[in-house]
Amino acid sequence: MRRLQTDIEGICRLGLDSQTLRSQVMARLRQDVRYDAFCFGTIDPWTLLVTDDISAGIPPGNAALASYNEYLEADVDKFADLARTGRTVGILSHSAGGDPRRSLRFHTVLPVINAEHELRAVFLADGECWGAVSLFRRGEQTDFTPQEAALVRALSRPVAVALRRACVNTSPTAAQGVPGPGVLVLDKVGRTVVANETARYWLHELGTLPLHEVAAAARAGRGEEAYLRVRARTGRWLSLWGSTLNGEPDSGASVVIQPTPVSDVTRTLARAHELTAREQEILEQVISGRPSMGIASVLTMSQYTVQDHLKSIFAKFGVRSRGQLVARALGIPSADGTA
């Protein structure tokens, strides 16, 4: 166990982007915990919805099916349950009382990949969930063991910390103007019925997984939790809100996509860069364009104190100016061309 944990912790210290980090973690994990397929997603720690995933051995086009089971069917080892209880790891057969056929997921999701065994885990740091993984084995393989579950459980915090850091490490691409809100309507099986041009633009940056997550969460009656903050492929922060049509879960869902409010961006950045509460307040003020004198007035402190906090924030973000700080925070190129 110690060798695996040491190797994974080394990978987590490399400062990799999220997808590369997850790929390398899975490659190393497979040496000790064998699997035939996997799906490794990042998680919004406030709503516990999946924001992005990488996978292997799983046919494409099944995001709606997985989201439906996760939010609309009663089942064992839901990611949110593993996170909220702090249990972190679950083996399907064990959680289903020794018979995995008691799980709906065994009959709906696992057949897609010809699997009969599943191990699920979430990655927690400071009480917040930043990622989740499902490992699968086909029927001819042996089931996952408690010893293998213990190996994965030991990785929870270092992987979570690395995912938290990686969520803000996407390099921004050139801005091309920011369109308005995108609106989509999905039917009850997750097919897009209507989408405006802006929605299609945003989906090109996001992919479809976040769309199915918020739609399923809305249909499950999760209300304000049918919401995601996602860093798109371009580095831009986007938010998705899901709601049911006419308040009827069986009638489908609508999803609105638009740039994330600054307050939500800074909340995520504060965790990723380990800002203090006061530094988070100052970052919000800087992003809003307020000068140091104005920040000092609003937050009732001296300009010298503001400057001291700014120096600390610059160091944590690895930038040298307000322009670079705002660009790094919002996922846009800075005026001097740096990321």
Coordinates of N, CA, C and O in Angstrom, one line a residue, residues 217-317:
A217 N -30.3 16.1 -12.3 CA -30.5 16.6 -10.9 C -31.7 17.4 -10.8 O -32.4 17.3 -9.7
A218 N -32.1 18.2 -11.8 CA -33.3 19.0 -11.7 C -34.5 18.1 -11.7 O -35.5 18.2 -10.9
R219 N -34.5 17.0 -12.5 CA -35.7 16.1 -12.6 C -35.8 15.3 -11.3 O -36.8 14.8 -10.9
A220 N -34.6 15.2 -10.6 CA -34.6 14.5 -9.3 C -35.1 15.4 -8.1 O -35.2 14.9 -7.0
G221 N -35.5 16.6 -8.4 CA -36.0 17.5 -7.4 C -34.9 18.1 -6.5 O -35.2 18.5 -5.4
R222 N -33.7 18.3 -7.1 CA -32.6 18.8 -6.2 C -32.5 20.3 -6.2 O -31.7 20.9 -5.6
G223 N -33.5 21.0 -6.9 CA -33.6 22.4 -6.8 C -32.3 23.2 -7.1 O -31.8 23.1 -8.2
E224 N -31.9 23.9 -6.1 CA -30.7 24.8 -6.3 C -29.4 24.0 -6.5 O -28.4 24.5 -7.0
E225 N -29.4 22.7 -6.2 CA -28.3 21.8 -6.4 C -28.2 21.4 -7.9 O -27.2 20.7 -8.3
A226 N -29.2 21.7 -8.7 CA -29.1 21.4 -10.1 C -28.3 22.5 -10.8 O -28.8 23.2 -11.7
Y227 N -27.1 22.6 -10.4 CA -26.2 23.8 -10.8 C -24.8 23.3 -10.8 O -24.3 22.6 -9.9
L228 N -24.1 23.7 -11.8 CA -22.6 23.4 -12.0 C -21.8 24.6 -12.3 O -22.2 25.4 -13.2
R229 N -20.6 24.6 -11.8 CA -19.5 25.5 -12.2 C -18.5 24.7 -13.0 O -18.0 23.7 -12.4
V230 N -18.2 25.0 -14.2 CA -17.3 24.2 -15.0 C -16.3 25.1 -15.7 O -16.6 26.1 -16.2
R231 N -15.0 24.6 -15.6 CA -14.0 25.3 -16.4 C -13.9 24.7 -17.8 O -13.6 23.5 -17.9
A232 N -14.3 25.4 -18.8 CA -14.4 24.8 -20.2 C -13.0 24.6 -20.8 O -12.0 25.0 -20.2
R233 N -13.0 24.0 -21.9 CA -11.7 23.7 -22.6 C -10.9 24.9 -22.9 O -9.7 24.9 -22.9
T234 N -11.5 26.1 -23.1 CA -10.8 27.3 -23.4 C -10.3 28.0 -22.1 O -9.6 29.0 -22.2
G235 N -10.7 27.5 -20.9 CA -10.3 28.1 -19.7 C -11.3 29.0 -19.1 O -11.2 29.4 -17.9
R236 N -12.4 29.3 -19.8 CA -13.5 30.1 -19.4 C -14.3 29.4 -18.4 O -14.6 28.2 -18.5
W237 N -14.8 30.1 -17.3 CA -15.7 29.5 -16.4 C -17.1 29.7 -16.8 O -17.6 30.8 -17.2
L238 N -17.9 28.6 -16.8 CA -19.3 28.6 -17.2 C -20.2 28.0 -16.2 O -19.7 27.1 -15.4
S239 N -21.4 28.4 -16.1 CA -22.4 27.8 -15.1 C -23.5 27.3 -15.9 O -24.0 27.8 -16.9
L240 N -24.1 26.1 -15.4 CA -25.3 25.5 -15.9 C -26.3 25.4 -14.9 O -26.0 25.0 -13.8
W241 N -27.5 25.8 -15.2 CA -28.7 25.7 -14.3 C -29.7 24.8 -15.0 O -30.1 24.9 -16.1
G242 N -30.2 23.8 -14.2 CA -31.2 22.9 -14.7 C -32.6 23.1 -14.0 O -32.6 23.4 -12.9
S243 N -33.7 22.9 -14.8 CA -35.0 23.0 -14.2 C -35.9 22.1 -15.0 O -35.7 21.9 -16.2
T244 N -37.0 21.7 -14.3 CA -37.9 20.8 -15.0 C -38.9 21.7 -15.8 O -39.1 22.9 -15.5
L245 N -39.5 21.1 -16.8 CA -40.5 21.8 -17.6 C -41.9 21.7 -16.9 O -42.4 20.6 -16.6
N246 N -42.5 22.8 -16.6 CA -43.8 22.9 -15.9 C -43.8 22.1 -14.6 O -44.8 21.7 -14.1
G247 N -42.6 22.0 -14.0 CA -42.5 21.4 -12.7 C -42.8 19.9 -12.7 O -42.9 19.3 -11.6
E248 N -42.7 19.3 -13.9 CA -43.0 17.8 -14.0 C -41.8 17.1 -14.4 O -41.2 17.2 -15.5
P249 N -41.2 16.2 -13.5 CA -40.0 15.5 -13.8 C -40.0 14.7 -15.0 O -39.0 14.5 -15.7
D250 N -41.2 14.1 -15.3 CA -41.3 13.2 -16.5 C -41.4 13.9 -17.8 O -41.4 13.3 -18.9
S251 N -41.5 15.3 -17.8 CA -41.6 16.0 -19.0 C -40.3 16.5 -19.6 O -40.3 17.2 -20.6
G252 N -39.2 16.2 -19.0 CA -37.9 16.6 -19.5 C -37.4 17.8 -18.6 O -37.9 18.1 -17.5
A253 N -36.4 18.5 -19.2 CA -35.7 19.6 -18.4 C -35.2 20.6 -19.4 O -34.9 20.3 -20.5
S254 N -35.1 21.8 -18.9 CA -34.4 22.9 -19.6 C -33.1 23.2 -18.9 O -33.0 23.0 -17.7
V255 N -32.1 23.6 -19.6 CA -30.8 24.0 -19.1 C -30.3 25.3 -19.7 O -30.4 25.6 -20.9
V256 N -29.9 26.2 -18.8 CA -29.3 27.5 -19.2 C -27.8 27.5 -18.9 O -27.4 27.0 -17.9
I257 N -27.0 27.9 -19.9 CA -25.6 28.0 -19.8 C -25.1 29.4 -20.0 O -25.5 30.0 -21.0
Q258 N -24.3 29.9 -19.1 CA -23.7 31.3 -19.3 C -22.5 31.4 -18.5 O -22.2 30.5 -17.6
P259 N -21.7 32.5 -18.7 CA -20.5 32.7 -17.9 C -20.8 32.7 -16.4 O -21.8 33.2 -15.9
T260 N -19.9 32.1 -15.6 CA -20.1 32.0 -14.2 C -20.0 33.4 -13.5 O -19.1 34.1 -13.8
P261 N -20.9 33.7 -12.5 CA -20.7 34.9 -11.7 C -19.4 35.0 -11.0 O -18.9 33.9 -10.6
V262 N -18.8 36.2 -10.9 CA -17.5 36.3 -10.3 C -17.5 35.8 -8.9 O -16.5 35.2 -8.5
S263 N -18.5 35.9 -8.1 CA -18.5 35.4 -6.7 C -18.3 33.9 -6.7 O -17.6 33.4 -5.8
D264 N -18.9 33.2 -7.6 CA -18.7 31.8 -7.7 C -17.3 31.4 -8.1 O -16.8 30.4 -7.7
V265 N -16.8 32.1 -9.1 CA -15.4 31.9 -9.5 C -14.4 32.0 -8.4 O -13.6 31.2 -8.2
T266 N -14.5 33.1 -7.7 CA -13.6 33.4 -6.6 C -13.7 32.4 -5.5 O -12.8 32.0 -4.8
R267 N -14.9 31.9 -5.3 CA -15.1 30.8 -4.2 C -14.3 29.6 -4.6 O -13.7 29.0 -3.7
T268 N -14.3 29.2 -5.8 CA -13.6 28.0 -6.2 C -12.1 28.3 -6.2 O -11.3 27.5 -5.7
L269 N -11.7 29.5 -6.7 CA -10.3 29.9 -6.7 C -9.7 29.9 -5.3 O -8.5 29.6 -5.1
A270 N -10.5 30.4 -4.3 CA -10.0 30.5 -3.0 C -9.6 29.1 -2.4 O -8.6 29.0 -1.7
R271 N -10.4 28.1 -2.8 CA -10.1 26.8 -2.3 C -8.8 26.3 -3.0 O -7.9 25.7 -2.4
A272 N -8.8 26.5 -4.3 CA -7.7 25.9 -5.1 C -6.3 26.5 -4.8 O -5.3 25.9 -4.7
H273 N -6.3 27.8 -4.5 CA -5.1 28.5 -4.2 C -4.9 28.8 -2.7 O -4.0 29.5 -2.3
E274 N -5.8 28.2 -1.9 CA -5.7 28.3 -0.4 C -5.6 29.8 0.0 O -4.8 30.2 0.9
L275 N -6.5 30.6 -0.5 CA -6.6 32.0 -0.1 C -7.3 32.0 1.3 O -8.1 31.2 1.6
T276 N -6.9 33.1 2.1 CA -7.7 33.3 3.3 C -9.0 34.0 3.0 O -9.2 34.4 1.8
A277 N -9.9 34.1 3.9 CA -11.2 34.7 3.7 C -11.0 36.1 3.3 O -11.7 36.6 2.4
R278 N -10.1 36.9 3.9 CA -9.8 38.3 3.5 C -9.2 38.4 2.1 O -9.6 39.2 1.3
E279 N -8.3 37.4 1.7 CA -7.8 37.4 0.4 C -8.9 37.2 -0.6 O -8.8 37.7 -1.7
Q280 N -9.8 36.3 -0.3 CA -10.9 36.1 -1.3 C -11.7 37.3 -1.5 O -12.1 37.6 -2.6
E281 N -12.0 38.1 -0.4 CA -12.7 39.3 -0.5 C -12.0 40.3 -1.4 O -12.6 41.0 -2.3
I282 N -10.7 40.4 -1.2 CA -9.9 41.3 -2.0 C -9.9 40.9 -3.5 O -9.9 41.7 -4.4
L283 N -9.7 39.6 -3.7 CA -9.7 39.1 -5.1 C -11.0 39.5 -5.8 O -11.0 39.9 -7.0
E284 N -12.2 39.3 -5.1 CA -13.5 39.7 -5.7 C -13.5 41.2 -6.1 O -14.0 41.6 -7.2
Q285 N -12.9 42.0 -5.2 CA -12.9 43.5 -5.5 C -12.0 43.8 -6.7 O -12.3 44.6 -7.5
V286 N -10.8 43.1 -6.8 CA -9.9 43.3 -7.9 C -10.6 42.9 -9.2 O -10.5 43.7 -10.2
I287 N -11.2 41.8 -9.2 CA -11.9 41.3 -10.5 C -13.0 42.3 -10.9 O -13.2 42.5 -12.1
S288 N -13.6 42.9 -9.9 CA -14.7 43.9 -10.2 C -14.1 45.2 -10.7 O -14.9 46.1 -11.1
G289 N -12.8 45.4 -10.7 CA -12.2 46.6 -11.2 C -11.9 47.7 -10.2 O -11.5 48.8 -10.6
R290 N -12.1 47.4 -8.9 CA -12.0 48.5 -7.9 C -10.5 48.7 -7.6 O -9.8 47.7 -7.4
P291 N -10.0 49.9 -7.5 CA -8.6 50.2 -7.2 C -8.4 50.0 -5.7 O -9.3 49.8 -4.9
S292 N -7.1 50.0 -5.4 CA -6.7 49.8 -4.0 C -7.4 50.7 -3.0 O -7.8 50.3 -1.9
M293 N -7.5 52.0 -3.3 CA -8.1 52.9 -2.4 C -9.6 52.6 -2.2 O -10.1 52.6 -1.1
G294 N -10.3 52.1 -3.3 CA -11.7 51.7 -3.1 C -11.8 50.5 -2.3 O -12.7 50.3 -1.5
I295 N -10.9 49.5 -2.5 CA -10.9 48.3 -1.8 C -10.7 48.6 -0.3 O -11.4 48.0 0.6
A296 N -9.8 49.5 0.0 CA -9.5 49.8 1.4 C -10.8 50.4 2.1 O -11.1 50.1 3.2
S297 N -11.5 51.3 1.3 CA -12.7 51.9 1.8 C -13.8 50.9 2.0 O -14.4 50.8 3.1
V298 N -14.0 50.0 1.1 CA -15.1 49.0 1.2 C -14.9 48.0 2.3 O -15.8 47.7 3.0
L299 N -13.6 47.6 2.4 CA -13.3 46.6 3.4 C -12.7 47.1 4.7 O -12.3 46.4 5.6
T300 N -12.8 48.5 4.8 CA -12.4 49.2 6.1 C -11.0 48.7 6.5 O -10.8 48.2 7.6
M301 N -10.0 48.9 5.7 CA -8.6 48.7 6.0 C -7.7 49.7 5.3 O -8.2 50.4 4.4
S302 N -6.5 49.8 5.7 CA -5.6 50.7 5.1 C -5.1 50.2 3.7 O -5.2 49.0 3.4
Q303 N -4.7 51.2 2.8 CA -4.2 50.8 1.5 C -2.9 49.9 1.6 O -2.7 49.0 0.8
Y304 N -2.1 50.2 2.7 CA -0.9 49.3 2.9 C -1.3 47.9 3.2 O -0.7 47.0 2.7
T305 N -2.4 47.7 3.9 CA -2.9 46.3 4.2 C -3.4 45.7 2.9 O -3.1 44.5 2.7
V306 N -4.1 46.4 2.1 CA -4.5 45.9 0.8 C -3.4 45.5 0.0 O -3.4 44.4 -0.6
Q307 N -2.3 46.3 -0.1 CA -1.1 45.9 -0.9 C -0.4 44.7 -0.3 O 0.0 43.8 -1.1
D308 N -0.4 44.5 1.0 CA 0.2 43.3 1.6 C -0.6 42.1 1.1 O 0.0 41.0 0.8
H309 N -1.9 42.2 1.2 CA -2.7 41.1 0.8 C -2.6 40.8 -0.7 O -2.5 39.6 -1.1
L310 N -2.5 41.8 -1.5 CA -2.3 41.6 -2.9 C -1.0 40.9 -3.3 O -0.9 40.1 -4.1
K311 N 0.1 41.2 -2.5 CA 1.4 40.6 -2.7 C 1.2 39.1 -2.5 O 1.8 38.2 -3.2
S312 N 0.5 38.7 -1.4 CA 0.3 37.3 -1.1 C -0.6 36.6 -2.1 O -0.3 35.5 -2.6
I313 N -1.6 37.3 -2.6 CA -2.4 36.7 -3.7 C -1.6 36.5 -5.0 O -1.7 35.5 -5.6
F314 N -0.8 37.5 -5.3 CA 0.0 37.4 -6.5 C 0.9 36.2 -6.4 O 1.1 35.4 -7.4
A315 N 1.5 36.0 -5.3 CA 2.4 34.9 -5.1 C 1.7 33.5 -5.2 O 2.2 32.6 -5.8
K316 N 0.5 33.5 -4.6 CA -0.3 32.2 -4.7 C -0.7 31.9 -6.1 O -0.9 30.7 -6.4
F317 N -1.0 32.9 -6.9 CA -1.4 32.7 -8.3 C -0.3 32.6 -9.2 O -0.4 32.2 -10.4

